[in-house]
């Protein structure tokens, strides 16, 4: 949407991705997204874009499907590079042994754990219909495609 744009820029000095957001005025002008307590620009060592099903159950009320046993495509941005990876909520050995649940984890195409850069991670969740494009100049574009969400019809 023209009023909810954001961007990330890799800073090789700090080895972080700096977050930018728009002015929510339709101009597309991006300004540094800052922490309200410190006033510092938000910076993360890892940015992950996760494709996941969005299920509508009422107008403007969606549920994102991260049930146990789910998996899907993701992109990891780390150290100024992009990697096509997968996310998973499938139980691993520890979960099976203890009966406890851990959050989603990230694996490569062969199912091996993916190493994140030590530090903070920002996760963007998008629909499976969204598009991630390599612009070939070190820039990537993520076009979020919103799930179908008609107005609820009043019941007489």
Short mmCIF file of N, CA and C in Angstrom, two decimals, residues 45-121:
data_model
loop_
_atom_site.label_atom_id
_atom_site.label_comp_id
_atom_site.label_asym_id
_atom_site.label_seq_id
_atom_site.Cartn_x
_atom_site.Cartn_y
_atom_site.Cartn_z
N UNK A 45 20.69 -7.55 12.57
CA UNK A 45 21.72 -8.34 11.89
C UNK A 45 21.12 -9.27 10.84
N UNK A 46 19.89 -9.70 11.05
CA UNK A 46 19.20 -10.60 10.12
C UNK A 46 17.82 -10.04 9.81
N UNK A 47 17.43 -10.14 8.55
CA UNK A 47 16.06 -9.84 8.14
C UNK A 47 15.57 -11.07 7.39
N UNK A 48 14.44 -11.61 7.83
CA UNK A 48 13.89 -12.82 7.21
C UNK A 48 12.50 -12.51 6.68
N UNK A 49 12.24 -12.88 5.42
CA UNK A 49 10.93 -12.73 4.80
C UNK A 49 10.33 -14.13 4.72
N UNK A 50 9.21 -14.33 5.40
CA UNK A 50 8.57 -15.64 5.52
C UNK A 50 7.26 -15.65 4.74
N UNK A 51 7.10 -16.63 3.85
CA UNK A 51 5.84 -16.83 3.13
C UNK A 51 4.97 -17.77 3.96
N UNK A 52 3.75 -17.35 4.30
CA UNK A 52 2.86 -18.22 5.08
C UNK A 52 1.41 -17.95 4.70
N UNK A 53 0.61 -19.00 4.77
CA UNK A 53 -0.82 -18.89 4.47
C UNK A 53 -1.50 -17.96 5.47
N UNK A 54 -2.37 -17.11 4.95
CA UNK A 54 -3.20 -16.22 5.76
C UNK A 54 -4.64 -16.69 5.58
N UNK A 55 -5.32 -17.07 6.65
CA UNK A 55 -6.70 -17.52 6.57
C UNK A 55 -7.62 -16.44 7.16
N UNK A 56 -8.58 -16.03 6.36
CA UNK A 56 -9.54 -15.01 6.79
C UNK A 56 -10.67 -15.70 7.52
N UNK A 57 -11.03 -15.17 8.70
CA UNK A 57 -12.22 -15.70 9.35
C UNK A 57 -13.26 -14.61 9.63
N UNK A 58 -12.90 -13.36 9.51
CA UNK A 58 -13.81 -12.22 9.52
C UNK A 58 -13.09 -11.07 8.84
N UNK A 59 -13.84 -10.05 8.40
CA UNK A 59 -13.23 -8.89 7.77
C UNK A 59 -12.17 -8.28 8.70
N UNK A 60 -10.98 -8.07 8.15
CA UNK A 60 -9.84 -7.52 8.88
C UNK A 60 -9.33 -8.41 10.01
N UNK A 61 -9.72 -9.67 10.02
CA UNK A 61 -9.23 -10.61 11.02
C UNK A 61 -8.70 -11.85 10.31
N UNK A 62 -7.38 -11.96 10.33
CA UNK A 62 -6.71 -13.04 9.64
C UNK A 62 -5.93 -13.87 10.62
N UNK A 63 -5.75 -15.13 10.30
CA UNK A 63 -4.91 -16.01 11.09
C UNK A 63 -3.79 -16.50 10.18
N UNK A 64 -2.57 -16.41 10.65
CA UNK A 64 -1.43 -16.87 9.88
C UNK A 64 -1.11 -18.29 10.31
N UNK A 65 -0.98 -19.19 9.36
CA UNK A 65 -0.87 -20.61 9.66
C UNK A 65 0.57 -21.01 10.02
N UNK A 66 0.84 -21.02 11.32
CA UNK A 66 2.12 -21.50 11.84
C UNK A 66 1.90 -22.68 12.77
N UNK A 67 0.84 -23.48 12.48
CA UNK A 67 0.59 -24.67 13.30
C UNK A 67 1.80 -25.60 13.27
N UNK A 68 1.88 -26.48 14.25
CA UNK A 68 2.93 -27.49 14.30
C UNK A 68 2.88 -28.32 13.02
N UNK A 69 4.03 -28.59 12.45
CA UNK A 69 4.13 -29.43 11.26
C UNK A 69 4.09 -28.66 9.96
N UNK A 70 4.04 -27.34 10.01
CA UNK A 70 4.00 -26.53 8.79
C UNK A 70 5.42 -26.18 8.34
N UNK A 71 5.56 -25.86 7.07
CA UNK A 71 6.83 -25.37 6.54
C UNK A 71 6.57 -24.58 5.29
N UNK A 72 7.57 -23.76 4.91
CA UNK A 72 7.40 -22.95 3.72
C UNK A 72 8.66 -22.21 3.35
N UNK A 73 8.55 -21.44 2.30
CA UNK A 73 9.67 -20.68 1.74
C UNK A 73 9.97 -19.45 2.57
N UNK A 74 11.24 -19.06 2.60
CA UNK A 74 11.66 -17.83 3.26
C UNK A 74 12.92 -17.32 2.58
N UNK A 75 13.22 -16.07 2.80
CA UNK A 75 14.48 -15.46 2.35
C UNK A 75 15.17 -14.90 3.58
N UNK A 76 16.46 -15.19 3.71
CA UNK A 76 17.27 -14.66 4.78
C UNK A 76 18.23 -13.63 4.20
N UNK A 77 18.22 -12.44 4.79
CA UNK A 77 19.18 -11.40 4.43
C UNK A 77 20.13 -11.27 5.61
N UNK A 78 21.41 -11.58 5.34
CA UNK A 78 22.43 -11.63 6.38
C UNK A 78 23.77 -11.26 5.76
N UNK A 79 24.54 -10.43 6.45
CA UNK A 79 25.88 -10.07 5.98
C UNK A 79 25.87 -9.47 4.58
N UNK A 80 24.82 -8.75 4.23
CA UNK A 80 24.73 -8.11 2.92
C UNK A 80 24.41 -9.06 1.79
N UNK A 81 23.99 -10.28 2.11
CA UNK A 81 23.66 -11.28 1.10
C UNK A 81 22.26 -11.81 1.32
N UNK A 82 21.69 -12.39 0.27
CA UNK A 82 20.36 -12.99 0.35
C UNK A 82 20.48 -14.49 0.15
N UNK A 83 19.71 -15.24 0.93
CA UNK A 83 19.71 -16.70 0.85
C UNK A 83 18.27 -17.19 0.81
N UNK A 84 17.98 -18.08 -0.14
CA UNK A 84 16.66 -18.71 -0.20
C UNK A 84 16.70 -19.88 0.79
N UNK A 85 15.81 -19.85 1.78
CA UNK A 85 15.79 -20.88 2.81
C UNK A 85 14.35 -21.35 3.03
N UNK A 86 14.14 -22.14 4.05
CA UNK A 86 12.81 -22.59 4.42
C UNK A 86 12.58 -22.35 5.90
N UNK A 87 11.33 -22.10 6.28
CA UNK A 87 10.95 -22.06 7.69
C UNK A 87 10.21 -23.34 7.99
N UNK A 88 10.19 -23.72 9.25
CA UNK A 88 9.53 -24.96 9.63
C UNK A 88 9.05 -24.90 11.08
N UNK A 89 7.89 -25.50 11.31
CA UNK A 89 7.42 -25.73 12.68
C UNK A 89 7.30 -27.22 12.94
N UNK A 90 7.99 -28.00 12.10
CA UNK A 90 7.99 -29.45 12.29
C UNK A 90 8.77 -29.79 13.56
N UNK A 91 8.29 -30.79 14.28
CA UNK A 91 8.98 -31.22 15.49
C UNK A 91 10.32 -31.85 15.15
N UNK A 92 11.31 -31.44 15.90
CA UNK A 92 12.64 -32.04 15.77
C UNK A 92 12.83 -33.00 16.94
N UNK A 93 14.01 -33.57 17.04
CA UNK A 93 14.28 -34.58 18.06
C UNK A 93 13.97 -34.07 19.47
N UNK A 94 14.41 -32.85 19.79
CA UNK A 94 14.19 -32.31 21.14
C UNK A 94 12.71 -32.21 21.46
N UNK A 95 11.92 -31.70 20.51
CA UNK A 95 10.48 -31.58 20.73
C UNK A 95 9.84 -32.95 20.93
N UNK A 96 10.27 -33.91 20.14
CA UNK A 96 9.72 -35.27 20.25
C UNK A 96 10.08 -35.90 21.59
N UNK A 97 11.30 -35.67 22.03
CA UNK A 97 11.77 -36.27 23.29
C UNK A 97 11.11 -35.63 24.51
N UNK A 98 10.96 -34.30 24.50
CA UNK A 98 10.46 -33.60 25.69
C UNK A 98 8.96 -33.37 25.66
N UNK A 99 8.36 -33.39 24.48
CA UNK A 99 6.94 -33.06 24.37
C UNK A 99 6.67 -31.57 24.42
N UNK A 100 7.73 -30.77 24.48
CA UNK A 100 7.61 -29.31 24.51
C UNK A 100 7.70 -28.74 23.09
N UNK A 101 7.18 -27.54 22.92
CA UNK A 101 7.16 -26.91 21.60
C UNK A 101 8.13 -25.74 21.59
N UNK A 102 8.88 -25.62 20.52
CA UNK A 102 9.76 -24.46 20.32
C UNK A 102 9.25 -23.67 19.11
N UNK A 103 9.70 -22.41 18.97
CA UNK A 103 9.23 -21.61 17.84
C UNK A 103 9.77 -22.13 16.50
N UNK A 104 9.31 -21.51 15.44
CA UNK A 104 9.75 -21.90 14.11
C UNK A 104 11.27 -21.84 14.03
N UNK A 105 11.79 -22.65 13.12
CA UNK A 105 13.23 -22.66 12.88
C UNK A 105 13.45 -22.58 11.38
N UNK A 106 14.70 -22.34 11.00
CA UNK A 106 15.03 -22.11 9.60
C UNK A 106 16.04 -23.14 9.14
N UNK A 107 15.78 -23.70 7.93
CA UNK A 107 16.62 -24.76 7.38
C UNK A 107 16.93 -24.49 5.91
N UNK A 108 17.99 -25.12 5.42
CA UNK A 108 18.31 -25.02 4.00
C UNK A 108 17.52 -26.07 3.22
N UNK A 109 17.77 -26.18 1.93
CA UNK A 109 17.02 -27.11 1.07
C UNK A 109 17.19 -28.56 1.48
N UNK A 110 18.30 -28.89 2.14
CA UNK A 110 18.54 -30.25 2.59
C UNK A 110 18.04 -30.51 4.01
N UNK A 111 17.43 -29.50 4.64
CA UNK A 111 16.91 -29.66 5.99
C UNK A 111 17.91 -29.36 7.10
N UNK A 112 19.09 -28.85 6.74
CA UNK A 112 20.10 -28.51 7.74
C UNK A 112 19.78 -27.14 8.35
N UNK A 113 20.06 -26.95 9.64
CA UNK A 113 19.81 -25.65 10.26
C UNK A 113 20.59 -24.54 9.55
N UNK A 114 19.96 -23.39 9.43
CA UNK A 114 20.58 -22.22 8.82
C UNK A 114 21.14 -21.34 9.93
N UNK A 115 22.38 -20.95 9.78
CA UNK A 115 23.01 -20.09 10.78
C UNK A 115 22.60 -18.64 10.55
N UNK A 116 22.15 -18.00 11.62
CA UNK A 116 21.87 -16.58 11.58
C UNK A 116 23.09 -15.84 12.09
N UNK A 117 23.23 -14.61 11.67
CA UNK A 117 24.30 -13.76 12.22
C UNK A 117 23.94 -13.51 13.69
N UNK A 118 24.90 -13.59 14.61
CA UNK A 118 24.57 -13.30 16.01
C UNK A 118 23.97 -11.91 16.14
N UNK A 119 22.91 -11.81 16.91
CA UNK A 119 22.27 -10.51 17.12
C UNK A 119 20.77 -10.58 16.95
N UNK A 120 20.20 -9.50 16.47
CA UNK A 120 18.75 -9.35 16.37
C UNK A 120 18.25 -9.79 15.00
N UNK A 121 17.00 -10.28 14.99
CA UNK A 121 16.37 -10.74 13.75
C UNK A 121 14.99 -10.12 13.63
#
